[in-house]
Structure formats: structure tokens, C-alpha cells
C-alpha positions as a Markdown table, in Angstrom:
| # | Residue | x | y | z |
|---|---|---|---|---|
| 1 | Unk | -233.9 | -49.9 | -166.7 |
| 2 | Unk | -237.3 | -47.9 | -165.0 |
| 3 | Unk | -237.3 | -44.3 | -166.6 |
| 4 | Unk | -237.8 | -43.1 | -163.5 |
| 5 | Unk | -234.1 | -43.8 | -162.2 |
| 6 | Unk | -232.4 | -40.9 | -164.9 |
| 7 | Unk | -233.9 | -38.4 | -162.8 |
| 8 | Unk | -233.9 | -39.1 | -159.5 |
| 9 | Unk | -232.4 | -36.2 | -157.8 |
| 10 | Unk | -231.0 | -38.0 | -154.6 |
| 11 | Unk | -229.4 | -41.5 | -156.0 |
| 12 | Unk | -225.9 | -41.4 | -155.1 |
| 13 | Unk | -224.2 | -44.8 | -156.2 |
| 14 | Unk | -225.7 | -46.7 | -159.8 |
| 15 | Unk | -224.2 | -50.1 | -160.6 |
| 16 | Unk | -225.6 | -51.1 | -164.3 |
| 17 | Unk | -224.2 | -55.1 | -165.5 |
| 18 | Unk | -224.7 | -58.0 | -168.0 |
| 19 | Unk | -226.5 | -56.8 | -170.8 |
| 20 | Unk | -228.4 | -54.3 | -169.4 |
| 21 | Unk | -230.1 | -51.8 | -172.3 |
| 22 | Unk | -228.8 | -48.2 | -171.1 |
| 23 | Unk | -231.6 | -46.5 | -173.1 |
| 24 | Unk | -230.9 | -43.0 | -172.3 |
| 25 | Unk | -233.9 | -40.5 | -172.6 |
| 26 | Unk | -233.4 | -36.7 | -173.8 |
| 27 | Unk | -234.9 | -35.5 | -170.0 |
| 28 | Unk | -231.6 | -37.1 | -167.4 |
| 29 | Unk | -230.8 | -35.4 | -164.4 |
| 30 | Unk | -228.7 | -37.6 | -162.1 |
| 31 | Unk | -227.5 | -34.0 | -159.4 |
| 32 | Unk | -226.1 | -36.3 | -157.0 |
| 33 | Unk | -224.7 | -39.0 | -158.5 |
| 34 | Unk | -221.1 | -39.4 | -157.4 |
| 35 | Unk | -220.3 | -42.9 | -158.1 |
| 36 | Unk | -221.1 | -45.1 | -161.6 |
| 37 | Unk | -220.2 | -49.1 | -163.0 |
| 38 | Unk | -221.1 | -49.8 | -166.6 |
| 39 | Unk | -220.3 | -53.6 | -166.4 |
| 40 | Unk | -220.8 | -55.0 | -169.7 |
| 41 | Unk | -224.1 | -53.1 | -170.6 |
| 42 | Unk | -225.5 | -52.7 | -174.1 |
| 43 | Unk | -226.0 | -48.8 | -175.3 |
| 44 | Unk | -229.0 | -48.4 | -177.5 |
| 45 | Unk | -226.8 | -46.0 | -179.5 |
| 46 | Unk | -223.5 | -44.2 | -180.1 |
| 47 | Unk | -224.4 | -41.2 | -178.0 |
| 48 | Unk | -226.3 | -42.9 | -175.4 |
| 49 | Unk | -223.3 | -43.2 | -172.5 |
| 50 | Unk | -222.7 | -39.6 | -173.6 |
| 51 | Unk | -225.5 | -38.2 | -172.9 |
| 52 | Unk | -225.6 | -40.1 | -169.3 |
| 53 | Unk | -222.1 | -39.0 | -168.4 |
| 54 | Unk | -223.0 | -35.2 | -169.2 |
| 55 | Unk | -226.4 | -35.1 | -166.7 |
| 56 | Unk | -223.8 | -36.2 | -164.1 |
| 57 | Unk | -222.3 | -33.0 | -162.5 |
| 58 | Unk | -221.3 | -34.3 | -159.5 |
| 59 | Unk | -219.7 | -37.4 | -160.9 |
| 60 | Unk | -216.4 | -38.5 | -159.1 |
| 61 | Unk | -215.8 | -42.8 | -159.8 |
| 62 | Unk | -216.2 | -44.1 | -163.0 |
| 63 | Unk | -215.9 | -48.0 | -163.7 |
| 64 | Unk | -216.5 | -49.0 | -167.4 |
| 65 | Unk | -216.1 | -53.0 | -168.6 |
| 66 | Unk | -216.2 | -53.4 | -172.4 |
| 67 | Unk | -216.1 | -57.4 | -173.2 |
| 68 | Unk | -214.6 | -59.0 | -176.3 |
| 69 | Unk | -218.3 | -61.2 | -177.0 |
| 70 | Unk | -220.4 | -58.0 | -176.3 |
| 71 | Unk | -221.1 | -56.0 | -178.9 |
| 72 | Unk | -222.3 | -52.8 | -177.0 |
| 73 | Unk | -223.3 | -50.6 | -180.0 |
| 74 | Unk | -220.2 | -48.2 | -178.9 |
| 75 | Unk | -217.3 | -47.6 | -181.6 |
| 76 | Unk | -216.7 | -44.2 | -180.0 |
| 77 | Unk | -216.5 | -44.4 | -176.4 |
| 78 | Unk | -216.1 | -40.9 | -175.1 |
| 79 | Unk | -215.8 | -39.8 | -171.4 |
| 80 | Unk | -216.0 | -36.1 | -171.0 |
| 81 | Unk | -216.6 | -35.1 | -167.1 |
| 82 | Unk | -215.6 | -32.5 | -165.7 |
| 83 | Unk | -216.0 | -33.6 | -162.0 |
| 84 | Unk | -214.2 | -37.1 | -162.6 |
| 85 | Unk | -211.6 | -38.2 | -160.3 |
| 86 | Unk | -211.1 | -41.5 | -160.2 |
| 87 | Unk | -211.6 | -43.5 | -163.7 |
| 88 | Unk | -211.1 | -46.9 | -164.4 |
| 89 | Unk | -211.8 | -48.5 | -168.1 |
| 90 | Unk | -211.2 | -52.0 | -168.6 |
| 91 | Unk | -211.6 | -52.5 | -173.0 |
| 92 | Unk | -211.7 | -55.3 | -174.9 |
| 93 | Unk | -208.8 | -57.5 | -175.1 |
| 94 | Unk | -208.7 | -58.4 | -178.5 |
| 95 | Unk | -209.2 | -56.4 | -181.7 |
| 96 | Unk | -211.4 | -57.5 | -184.0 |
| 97 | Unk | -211.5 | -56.1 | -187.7 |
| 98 | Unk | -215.1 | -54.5 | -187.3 |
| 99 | Unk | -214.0 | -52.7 | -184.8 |
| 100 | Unk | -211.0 | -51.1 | -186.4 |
| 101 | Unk | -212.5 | -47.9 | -186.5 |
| 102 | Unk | -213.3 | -47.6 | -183.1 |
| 103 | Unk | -212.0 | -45.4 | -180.6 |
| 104 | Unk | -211.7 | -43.9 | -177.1 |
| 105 | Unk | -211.9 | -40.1 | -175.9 |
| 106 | Unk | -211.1 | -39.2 | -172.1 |
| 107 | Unk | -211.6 | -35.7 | -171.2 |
| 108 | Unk | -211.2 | -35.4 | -167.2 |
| 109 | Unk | -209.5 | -32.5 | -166.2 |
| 110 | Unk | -209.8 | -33.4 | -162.7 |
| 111 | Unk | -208.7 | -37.2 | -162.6 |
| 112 | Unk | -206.1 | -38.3 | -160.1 |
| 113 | Unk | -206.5 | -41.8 | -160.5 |
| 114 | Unk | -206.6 | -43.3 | -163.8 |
| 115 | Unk | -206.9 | -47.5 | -164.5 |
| 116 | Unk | -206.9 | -48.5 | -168.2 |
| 117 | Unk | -206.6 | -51.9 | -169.8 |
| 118 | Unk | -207.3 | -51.8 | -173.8 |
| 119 | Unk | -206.2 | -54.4 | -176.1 |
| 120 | Unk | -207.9 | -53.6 | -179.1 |
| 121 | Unk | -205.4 | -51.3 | -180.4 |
| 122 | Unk | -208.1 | -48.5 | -180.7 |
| 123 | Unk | -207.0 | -45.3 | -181.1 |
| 124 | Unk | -206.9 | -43.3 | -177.7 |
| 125 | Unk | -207.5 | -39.8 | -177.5 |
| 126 | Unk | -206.8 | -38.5 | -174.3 |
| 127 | Unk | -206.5 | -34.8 | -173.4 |
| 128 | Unk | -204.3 | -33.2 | -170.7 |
| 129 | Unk | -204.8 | -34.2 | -166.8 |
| 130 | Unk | -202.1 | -31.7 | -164.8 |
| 131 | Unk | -203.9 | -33.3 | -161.2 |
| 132 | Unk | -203.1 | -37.0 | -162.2 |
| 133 | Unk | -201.5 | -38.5 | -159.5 |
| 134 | Unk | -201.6 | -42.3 | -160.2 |
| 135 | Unk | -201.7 | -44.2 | -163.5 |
| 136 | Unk | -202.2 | -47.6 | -164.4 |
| 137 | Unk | -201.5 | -48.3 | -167.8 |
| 138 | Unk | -201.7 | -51.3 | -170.2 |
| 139 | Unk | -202.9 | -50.3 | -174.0 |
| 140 | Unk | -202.0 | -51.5 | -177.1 |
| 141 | Unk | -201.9 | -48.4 | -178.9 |
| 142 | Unk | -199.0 | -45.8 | -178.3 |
| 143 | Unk | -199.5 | -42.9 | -176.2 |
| 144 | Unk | -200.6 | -39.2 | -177.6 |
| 145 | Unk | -198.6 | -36.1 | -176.8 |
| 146 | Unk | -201.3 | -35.0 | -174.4 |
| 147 | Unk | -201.5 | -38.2 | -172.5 |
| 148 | Unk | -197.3 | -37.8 | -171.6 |
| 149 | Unk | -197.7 | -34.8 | -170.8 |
| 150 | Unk | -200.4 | -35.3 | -168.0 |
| 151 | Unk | -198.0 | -38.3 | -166.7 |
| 152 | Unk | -195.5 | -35.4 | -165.9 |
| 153 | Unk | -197.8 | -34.8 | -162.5 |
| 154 | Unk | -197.9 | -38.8 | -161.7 |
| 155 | Unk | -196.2 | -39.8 | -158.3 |
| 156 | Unk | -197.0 | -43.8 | -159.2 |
| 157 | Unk | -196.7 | -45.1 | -162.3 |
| 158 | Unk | -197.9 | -49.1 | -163.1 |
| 159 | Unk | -197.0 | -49.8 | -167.0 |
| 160 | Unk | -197.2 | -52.8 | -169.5 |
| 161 | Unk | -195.4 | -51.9 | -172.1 |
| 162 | Unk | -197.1 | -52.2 | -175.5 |
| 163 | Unk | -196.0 | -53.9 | -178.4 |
| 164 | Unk | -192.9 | -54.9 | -176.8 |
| 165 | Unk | -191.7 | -51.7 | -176.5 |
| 166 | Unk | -191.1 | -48.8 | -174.1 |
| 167 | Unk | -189.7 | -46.6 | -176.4 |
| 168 | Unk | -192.9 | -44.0 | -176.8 |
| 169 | Unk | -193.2 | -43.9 | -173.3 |
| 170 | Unk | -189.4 | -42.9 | -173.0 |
| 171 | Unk | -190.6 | -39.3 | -174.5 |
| 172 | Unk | -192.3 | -38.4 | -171.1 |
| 173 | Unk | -190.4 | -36.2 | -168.4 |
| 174 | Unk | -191.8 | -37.8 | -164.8 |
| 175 | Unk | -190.9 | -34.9 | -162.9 |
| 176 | Unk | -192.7 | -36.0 | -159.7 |
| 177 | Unk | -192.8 | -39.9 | -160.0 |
| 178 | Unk | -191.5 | -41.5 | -157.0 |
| 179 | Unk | -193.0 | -45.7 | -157.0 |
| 180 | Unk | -192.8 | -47.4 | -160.6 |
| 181 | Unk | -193.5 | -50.8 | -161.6 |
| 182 | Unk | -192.8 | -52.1 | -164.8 |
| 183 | Unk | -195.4 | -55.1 | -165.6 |
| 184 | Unk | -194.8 | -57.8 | -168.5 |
| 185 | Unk | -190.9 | -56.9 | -168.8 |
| 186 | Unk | -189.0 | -57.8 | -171.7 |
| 187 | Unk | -185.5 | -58.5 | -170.4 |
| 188 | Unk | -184.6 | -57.0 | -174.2 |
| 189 | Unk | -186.3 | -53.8 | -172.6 |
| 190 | Unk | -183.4 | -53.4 | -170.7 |
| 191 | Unk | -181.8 | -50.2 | -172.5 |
| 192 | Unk | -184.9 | -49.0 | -172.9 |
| 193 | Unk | -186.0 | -48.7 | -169.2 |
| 194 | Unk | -182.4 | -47.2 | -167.9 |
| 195 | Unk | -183.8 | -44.3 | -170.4 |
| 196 | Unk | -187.1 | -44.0 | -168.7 |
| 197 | Unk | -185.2 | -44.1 | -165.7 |
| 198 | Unk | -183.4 | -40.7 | -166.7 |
| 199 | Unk | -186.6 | -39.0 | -167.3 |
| 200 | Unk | -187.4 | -39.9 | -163.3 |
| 201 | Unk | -185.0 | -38.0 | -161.6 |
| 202 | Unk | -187.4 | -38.1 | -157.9 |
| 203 | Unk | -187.9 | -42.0 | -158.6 |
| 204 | Unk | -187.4 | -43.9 | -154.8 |
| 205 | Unk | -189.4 | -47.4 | -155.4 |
| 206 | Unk | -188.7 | -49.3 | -158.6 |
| 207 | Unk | -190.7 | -52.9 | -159.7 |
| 208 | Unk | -189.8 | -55.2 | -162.4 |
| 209 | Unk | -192.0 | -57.9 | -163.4 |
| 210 | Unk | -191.4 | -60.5 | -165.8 |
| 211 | Unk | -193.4 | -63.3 | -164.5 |
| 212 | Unk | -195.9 | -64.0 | -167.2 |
| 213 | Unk | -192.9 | -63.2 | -169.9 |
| 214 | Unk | -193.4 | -66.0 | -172.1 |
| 215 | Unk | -190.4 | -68.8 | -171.5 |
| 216 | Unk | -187.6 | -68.6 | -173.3 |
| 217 | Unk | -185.4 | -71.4 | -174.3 |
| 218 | Unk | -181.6 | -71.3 | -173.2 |
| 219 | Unk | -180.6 | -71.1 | -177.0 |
| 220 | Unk | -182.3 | -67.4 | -177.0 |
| 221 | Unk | -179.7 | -64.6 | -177.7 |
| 222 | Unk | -179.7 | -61.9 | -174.7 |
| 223 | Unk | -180.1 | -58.4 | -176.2 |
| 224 | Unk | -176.7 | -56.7 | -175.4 |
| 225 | Unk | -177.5 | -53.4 | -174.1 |
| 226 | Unk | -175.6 | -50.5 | -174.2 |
| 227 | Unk | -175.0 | -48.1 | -171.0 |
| 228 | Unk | -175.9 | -45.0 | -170.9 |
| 229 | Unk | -172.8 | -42.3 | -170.9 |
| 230 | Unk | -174.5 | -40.7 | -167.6 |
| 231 | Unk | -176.1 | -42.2 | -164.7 |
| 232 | Unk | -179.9 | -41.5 | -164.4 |
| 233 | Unk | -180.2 | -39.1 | -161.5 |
| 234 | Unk | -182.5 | -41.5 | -159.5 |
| 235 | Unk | -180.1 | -43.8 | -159.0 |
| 236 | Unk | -177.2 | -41.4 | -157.6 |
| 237 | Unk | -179.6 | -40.2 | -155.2 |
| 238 | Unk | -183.2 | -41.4 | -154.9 |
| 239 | Unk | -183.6 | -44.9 | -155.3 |
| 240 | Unk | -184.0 | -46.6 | -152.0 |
| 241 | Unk | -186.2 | -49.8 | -153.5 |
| 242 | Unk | -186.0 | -52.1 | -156.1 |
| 243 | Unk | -187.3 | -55.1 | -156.8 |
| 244 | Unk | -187.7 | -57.7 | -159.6 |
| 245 | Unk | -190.4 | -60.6 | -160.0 |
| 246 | Unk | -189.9 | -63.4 | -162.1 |
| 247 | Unk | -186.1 | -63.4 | -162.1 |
| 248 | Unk | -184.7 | -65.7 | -165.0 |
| 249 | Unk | -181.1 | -64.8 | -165.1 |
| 250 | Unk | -180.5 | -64.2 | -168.3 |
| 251 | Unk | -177.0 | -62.2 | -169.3 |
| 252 | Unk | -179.3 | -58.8 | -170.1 |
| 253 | Unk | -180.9 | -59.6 | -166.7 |
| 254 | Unk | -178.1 | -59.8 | -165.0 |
| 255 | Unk | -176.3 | -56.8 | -166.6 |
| 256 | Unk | -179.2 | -54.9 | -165.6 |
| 257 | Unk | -179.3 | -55.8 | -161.9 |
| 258 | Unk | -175.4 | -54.8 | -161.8 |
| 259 | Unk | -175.7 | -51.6 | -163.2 |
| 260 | Unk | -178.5 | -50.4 | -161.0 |
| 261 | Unk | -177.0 | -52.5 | -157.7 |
| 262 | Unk | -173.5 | -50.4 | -158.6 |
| 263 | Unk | -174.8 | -46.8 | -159.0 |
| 264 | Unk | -177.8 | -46.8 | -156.8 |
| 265 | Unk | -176.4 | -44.9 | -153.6 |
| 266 | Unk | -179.2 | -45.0 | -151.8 |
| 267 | Unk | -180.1 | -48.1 | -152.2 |
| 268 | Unk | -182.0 | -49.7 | -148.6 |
| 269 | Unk | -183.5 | -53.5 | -149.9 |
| 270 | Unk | -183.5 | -54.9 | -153.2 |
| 271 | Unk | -185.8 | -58.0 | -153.4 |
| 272 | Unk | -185.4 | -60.9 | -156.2 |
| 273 | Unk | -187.6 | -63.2 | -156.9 |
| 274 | Unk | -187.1 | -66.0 | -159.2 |
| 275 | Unk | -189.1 | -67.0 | -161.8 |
| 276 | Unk | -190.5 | -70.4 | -161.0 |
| 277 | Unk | -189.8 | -72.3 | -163.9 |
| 278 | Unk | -186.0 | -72.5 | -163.0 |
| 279 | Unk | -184.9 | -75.5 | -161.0 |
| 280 | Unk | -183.7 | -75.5 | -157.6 |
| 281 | Unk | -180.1 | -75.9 | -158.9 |
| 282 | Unk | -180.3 | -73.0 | -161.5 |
| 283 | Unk | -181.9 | -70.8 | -158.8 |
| 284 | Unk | -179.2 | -71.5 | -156.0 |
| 285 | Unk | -176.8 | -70.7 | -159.3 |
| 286 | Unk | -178.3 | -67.0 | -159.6 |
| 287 | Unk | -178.1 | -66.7 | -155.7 |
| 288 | Unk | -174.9 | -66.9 | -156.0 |
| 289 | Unk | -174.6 | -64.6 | -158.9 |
| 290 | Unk | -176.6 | -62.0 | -157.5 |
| 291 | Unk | -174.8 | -62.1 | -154.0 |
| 292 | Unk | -171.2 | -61.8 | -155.9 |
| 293 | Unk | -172.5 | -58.3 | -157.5 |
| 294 | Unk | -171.1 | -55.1 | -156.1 |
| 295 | Unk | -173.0 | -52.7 | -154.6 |
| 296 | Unk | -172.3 | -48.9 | -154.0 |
| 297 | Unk | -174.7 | -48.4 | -151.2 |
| 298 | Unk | -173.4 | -48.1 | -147.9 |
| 299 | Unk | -176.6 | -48.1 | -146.2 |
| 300 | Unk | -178.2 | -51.3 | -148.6 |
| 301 | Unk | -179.5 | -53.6 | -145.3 |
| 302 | Unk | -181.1 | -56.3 | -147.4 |
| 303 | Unk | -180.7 | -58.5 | -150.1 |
| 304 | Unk | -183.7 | -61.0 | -150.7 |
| 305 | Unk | -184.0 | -63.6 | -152.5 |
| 306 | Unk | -187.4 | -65.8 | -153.1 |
């Protein structure tokens, strides 16, 4: 990468990829850069990104791609800007025991939209975000007490649980969240979520997908569930959409579909989808099912199936 480019005063948008070394002198001064993609780049050192992100002042987008065969010279990756509003990090997928040490650090007090995908199961530091506004997350490791605390400002919410569970994202109050969609869903999640649903009480759009849930054979026990003693507030007077992709109907699944379809009183469309690998006889079965459940809603105008 030409020297010259670190301090030109009037370069706006920089898109570094494949491989490129991001040799980072001690003179940067990038005053009106507002946009920046580090796609799969190679840093000559630990601090080199760091020292690139902190001649940025003006910084607003951050995209970052960290690939599973690239070793970039990174165990630390921090991002501390100020400016930041928009930041999406896309890790590696797999851990790998070299890299067991390695770690990231977000520092963005400013960030409203934040886009992470980390499968190493690196530790993640990140400190407090009271603007954040949207959040899509899928990380192996569990989340911090700073972390839930920022998601307290979110009004959209995207999550995969990790690990199978949901339970450390349960700890969270999302005072202002009104769209969630819950990606990768574990119908023995199913207790679980009606507790994140109590910690939603503004929640009007919710989305369950368990599409790429890995097939399970009839034989599999459902996880029997127990109902809460109170209804989540959402669903006595918020919820208006739900929607579930991937339907199997399994007995959890079906228990779960009841409960919300009997206590959501707002309730305007619910949309079900099945999941594809049922046959055209199980899935005019669940039809059925599903159209037999009671509903509380007055005003619920559709009932879809697909």
C-alpha cells in the first residue's frame, strides 16, 4: 500500500482486501476518512490496525473480515473510535488452539448499528454503547455485563444463540426493543425465550428461525417446558407479529406456538413456515394442528402457512 495514501487529507472511502500488508507508519493522518473495509488483510504487527483506527477522527463505517486460513498477525483486535457508528466484524469461524489467547476489544461510544459474527470463542470485551439502536449478534463466547447493558437502548435485536443456549442473554432488560428475530432456534430453547420475552415488555415483531437446526429424528424427546406463572408483558399488549421459519412440529414447538397464539392480544398475522424436510402429508398434519389452536386476539386477520 503507497505511503502516500495514510496521509492524504481528502480520501473519504478506503477499501483494503486479500492479503494486503497494512504496514502502518508512525506519521497517519486520514481527517476525512468516513468510511473503511479491512477484507482479509495481513497487519504487519499487533498494533498496526490500532494505530490506523486512531488517525481516523472522522470515522463513521467500519467493515472488518477475519478468515479462518489467514493468519493476519492480530491476536488482539481492538477497535477504539470514538466517531464510529456503524460497525460490522465478521471473525473467524472456527477456533483454533493458537489462537486461544486471542481476543476482541470494541470501544464505540457512538455505534448504532453493530454486525458481529465470531466463532472462535475469543473472549469479547466490549464496553458500554447507550446509542445502540440495532444489533446483530452471533458469537460463541457469552456476553459481558457491559455488552447487556448497551442492548438495553436496542429497538432490533437479530441473535444466534451461542452454545445452545439463551440463558446469558436472558440477564438483559430490552427496555426499547420492538422487532426480534431469534436465528438457529433450538425448539429445547423454548423456556428459555418466553424469559427473554419478559425482559421485552415494548416487543411488537417477533421471528423464529429454525431452518438450518440440524434434523432430528422422530425418536428425539421434546424438552417439556415449563410456563411461566405471569405472562410476559409483550404479549398482553404489544405483540402484533410473529413469525416462525422452519416449522417442524415438534410437541415443544407446538406448545410454544399455543402459548404465544393464546395470550398475544394484539396479535395482527402470524406466519408459519414449514421446514422443508417434512412431507407433504406431515405438513398438511401441522396445518391442521396449527389452525385447531386458540387464539385470544380479536383483531388476528391472518394466519399463514408456507
Amino acid at each position: 500500500m503507497p505511503k502516500s495514501l495514510y496521509t492524504c487529507k481528502t480520501l473519504t472511502i478506503l477499501v483494503l482486501s486479500d492479503n494486503i500488508l497494512v504496514d502502518v507508519p508512525c506519521e497517519v493522518d486520514l481527517p476525512s476518512l468516513y468510511q473503511l473495509d479491512l477484507d482479509s488483510v495481513v497487519y504487519k504487527d499487533e498494533d498496526s490496525h490500532v494505530r490506523l483506527l486512531s488517525s481516523c477522527p472522522a470515522l463513521k463505517n467500519l467493515f472488518v473480515i477475519r478468515l479462518d486460513d489467514v493468519d493476519d498477525n492480530v491476536r488482539k483486535f481492538t477497535v477504539k473510535v470514538p466517531s464510529l457508528l456503524r460497525l460490522t466484524y465478521l471473525g473467524r469461524l472456527f477456533g483454533e488452539d493458537e489462537d486461544s489467547d486471542g481476543s476482541l476489544v470494541i470501544d464505540t461510544p457512538d455505534l448504532i448499528y453493530l454486525n458481529i459474527l465470531d466463532g472462535s470463542e475469543h473472549s469479547c470485551s466490549i464496553k458500554h454503547m447507550p446509542r445502540l439502536m440495532r444489533a446483530l449478534i452471533n458469537v460463541e463466547s457469552h456476553p459481558v455485563d457491559n455488552f447487556l447493558t448497551s442492548l438495553s437502548s436496542i429497538e432490533y435485536l437479530e441473535l444466534s444463540p451461542s452454545g445452545g443456549t439463551m440463558v446469558p442473554w436472558c440477564n438483559a432488560v430490552y427496555s426499547l426493543l420492538t422487532r426480534c428475530c431469534i436465528c438457529q432456534f433450538d425448539p429445547d430453547l423454548c423456556e428459555s425465550l418466553v424469559v427473554l420475552l419478559s425482559n421485552c415488555p415494548k416487543l411488537e415483531v417477533l421471528m423464529v428461525d429454525s431452518t438450518f437446526l440440524i434434523d432430528r429424528s422422530e425418536n428425539h424427546a421434546p424438552f417439556l417446558w415449563n410456563q411461566p406463572s405471569s405472562v410476559p408483558k409483550c404479549l398482553s399488549s404489544h405483540l402484533m407479529i410473529f413469525k416462525w421459519k422452519g416449522y417442524a412440529g415438534r410437541e415443544d414447538e407446538k406448545e410454544l406456538i399455543r402459548y404465544i397464539l393464546e395470550n398475544s392480544k394484539c396479535l395482527k398475522r402470524a406466519d408459519i413456515s414449514m421446514n422443508s424436510t417434512c412431507n407433504l402429508e406431515k405438513k398438511q398434519k401441522m396445518i391442521d394442528e396449527l389452525e385447531s389452536m386458540p387464539s385470544v386476539s380479536t383483531s388476528l386477520m391472518c394466519l399463514f402457512f408456507a
